[in-house]
Amino acid sequence: MMVAGATKIHSRCITKSVGSPWDAITFVPSKRYPGYPKATHPVVDLALNVKGAEIPENRVRLEPGQRIDDEDRVVRADRFAVSRDHRERVRGRHILLLDDTWVSGAKIQSAAVTLRDAGASRVTALCVARWCRVDWDDHKALLDSCTDPYDPFICPVSGKNCVEG
Ligand SMILES: [Zn+2]
């Protein structure tokens, strides 16, 4: 619902902010989830809820790269690779990049660099959740500031209510 809300209700907000609508969709691949490699990662289902993902040619496959398992939280393009047969889907296009969890940001930012290196004209990163620990002071402050329930009309771009204006 959060992905559908962000990309359907706020697609014009993203387009206005970036300067063009997204042309293609991908997600940050992972080798760490229950059932790997036979099961499908939950982020795949999130990506299929994005406006435009119903068209197969709009889907870009990122693959785990040589350095995907590095835990150093450094942004680097070789954590991921664009699938060889999807490179033409990236070149010159605005890619919407999804991830299900933000920890340090190194993975989604690395995937964005991979896409830019492959020729993407723009990359918009959309992350659904953030990993937090209540016993970490800066995380506690963030959690304490989240007092309202989730509202799909709150814009992921502006932080304002896009229906009430
Ligand atoms: Zn909006």
XYZ file of C-alpha atoms and ligand atoms in Angstrom:
166
model
C 0.000 0.000 0.000
C 2.847 2.394 0.801
C 4.516 1.834 -2.569
C 1.216 2.082 -4.408
C 0.388 5.274 -2.483
C 3.753 6.881 -3.092
C 3.829 6.082 -6.806
C 0.164 6.453 -7.723
C -1.012 9.305 -5.488
C 2.287 11.213 -5.704
C 3.543 10.369 -9.218
C 3.036 13.989 -10.319
C 4.990 15.208 -7.264
C 7.936 12.952 -8.167
C 7.724 14.012 -11.826
C 7.642 17.694 -10.878
C 10.559 17.319 -8.466
C 12.804 15.335 -10.826
C 11.737 16.994 -14.085
C 10.354 13.930 -15.863
C 8.228 10.874 -15.061
C 10.075 7.625 -14.431
C 10.465 5.398 -17.487
C 11.436 2.142 -15.789
C 11.405 0.426 -12.401
C 13.883 -1.709 -10.501
C 14.671 -2.727 -6.940
C 17.734 -3.308 -4.778
C 18.517 -7.044 -4.922
C 19.473 -8.932 -1.797
C 20.831 -12.348 -0.915
C 19.639 -12.061 2.664
C 16.025 -13.019 3.075
C 14.157 -16.133 4.180
C 14.192 -18.803 1.514
C 17.030 -17.352 -0.607
C 17.614 -18.232 -3.420
C 14.456 -20.245 -4.148
C 11.889 -17.880 -2.630
C 11.034 -14.532 -4.151
C 12.258 -11.518 -2.190
C 9.360 -9.449 -0.747
C 10.647 -6.309 -2.514
C 9.651 -7.889 -5.849
C 6.003 -7.703 -4.833
C 6.529 -4.086 -3.780
C 8.027 -3.255 -7.166
C 5.089 -4.830 -8.988
C 2.786 -2.321 -7.236
C 4.515 0.621 -8.910
C 2.638 2.516 -11.576
C 4.063 1.326 -14.923
C 5.434 -2.002 -13.645
C 2.635 -3.853 -15.402
C 4.566 -3.312 -18.663
C 7.434 -5.880 -18.754
C 9.705 -3.602 -20.831
C 9.606 -1.082 -17.964
C 11.212 -3.536 -15.555
C 14.985 -3.444 -15.090
C 16.801 -6.277 -13.356
C 19.672 -5.410 -11.035
C 21.806 -8.350 -9.967
C 24.066 -8.841 -6.954
C 27.566 -7.618 -7.815
C 31.014 -8.674 -6.645
C 30.905 -6.592 -3.455
C 27.262 -7.130 -2.407
C 28.239 -8.841 0.839
C 30.562 -6.061 2.023
C 29.257 -4.704 5.318
C 31.396 -1.553 5.314
C 28.490 0.763 4.471
C 30.459 2.418 1.673
C 28.682 3.525 -1.496
C 30.207 1.639 -4.448
C 28.887 0.738 -7.888
C 30.199 -2.850 -7.867
C 27.770 -3.974 -5.180
C 25.293 -4.407 -8.047
C 25.200 -4.873 -11.814
C 22.541 -4.204 -14.432
C 21.503 -7.482 -16.027
C 23.236 -7.798 -19.408
C 19.946 -8.144 -21.295
C 18.420 -5.076 -19.562
C 21.129 -2.503 -20.297
C 19.155 -0.887 -23.121
C 16.248 -0.410 -20.707
C 18.480 1.818 -18.561
C 20.335 4.000 -21.059
C 18.977 7.569 -21.109
C 16.019 6.713 -18.899
C 14.715 7.875 -15.537
C 14.737 4.831 -13.251
C 12.611 4.454 -10.130
C 14.652 2.399 -7.669
C 12.863 0.669 -4.784
C 14.093 -0.848 -1.570
C 12.194 -2.253 1.373
C 14.496 -1.195 4.217
C 16.906 1.712 4.819
C 19.729 0.853 7.219
C 22.728 3.052 6.355
C 21.631 4.005 2.830
C 24.783 2.466 1.301
C 22.911 -0.214 -0.634
C 20.272 1.949 -2.300
C 22.827 4.675 -3.051
C 25.221 2.063 -4.488
C 22.418 0.748 -6.704
C 21.734 4.328 -7.860
C 25.412 4.737 -8.819
C 25.287 1.404 -10.697
C 22.293 2.653 -12.682
C 23.905 6.023 -13.425
C 27.106 4.288 -14.558
C 24.942 2.157 -16.865
C 23.609 5.341 -18.475
C 20.431 6.185 -16.554
C 19.621 9.867 -17.016
C 18.030 10.081 -13.575
C 17.437 7.783 -10.615
C 14.701 8.277 -8.010
C 15.160 6.156 -4.886
C 12.091 5.170 -2.893
C 12.524 3.237 0.335
C 9.519 1.936 2.237
C 10.886 1.446 5.740
C 13.787 2.444 7.924
C 15.616 0.152 10.287
C 15.729 1.695 13.782
C 16.823 0.844 17.300
C 15.021 2.578 20.135
C 18.134 2.308 22.345
C 20.167 4.478 19.936
C 19.695 8.133 20.821
C 19.316 9.520 17.299
C 16.954 6.706 16.377
C 14.916 7.226 19.557
C 14.497 10.901 18.671
C 13.287 9.934 15.203
C 10.864 7.330 16.567
C 9.566 9.766 19.198
C 8.845 12.302 16.450
C 6.630 9.802 14.602
C 3.396 10.290 16.516
C 0.867 10.242 13.670
C -0.343 7.065 11.957
C 0.716 6.404 8.360
C -1.157 8.663 5.949
C -0.831 7.843 2.222
C -1.668 11.437 1.325
C 1.470 12.760 3.043
C 3.844 13.368 0.168
C 7.168 11.464 0.070
C 8.614 14.470 -1.799
C 7.295 17.488 0.101
C 6.203 15.963 3.427
C 2.907 17.864 3.086
C -0.627 16.572 2.565
C -1.117 16.508 -1.218
C -4.897 16.290 -1.061
C -5.545 19.117 1.368
C -2.818 21.237 -0.280
Zn 2.702 14.414 -3.261
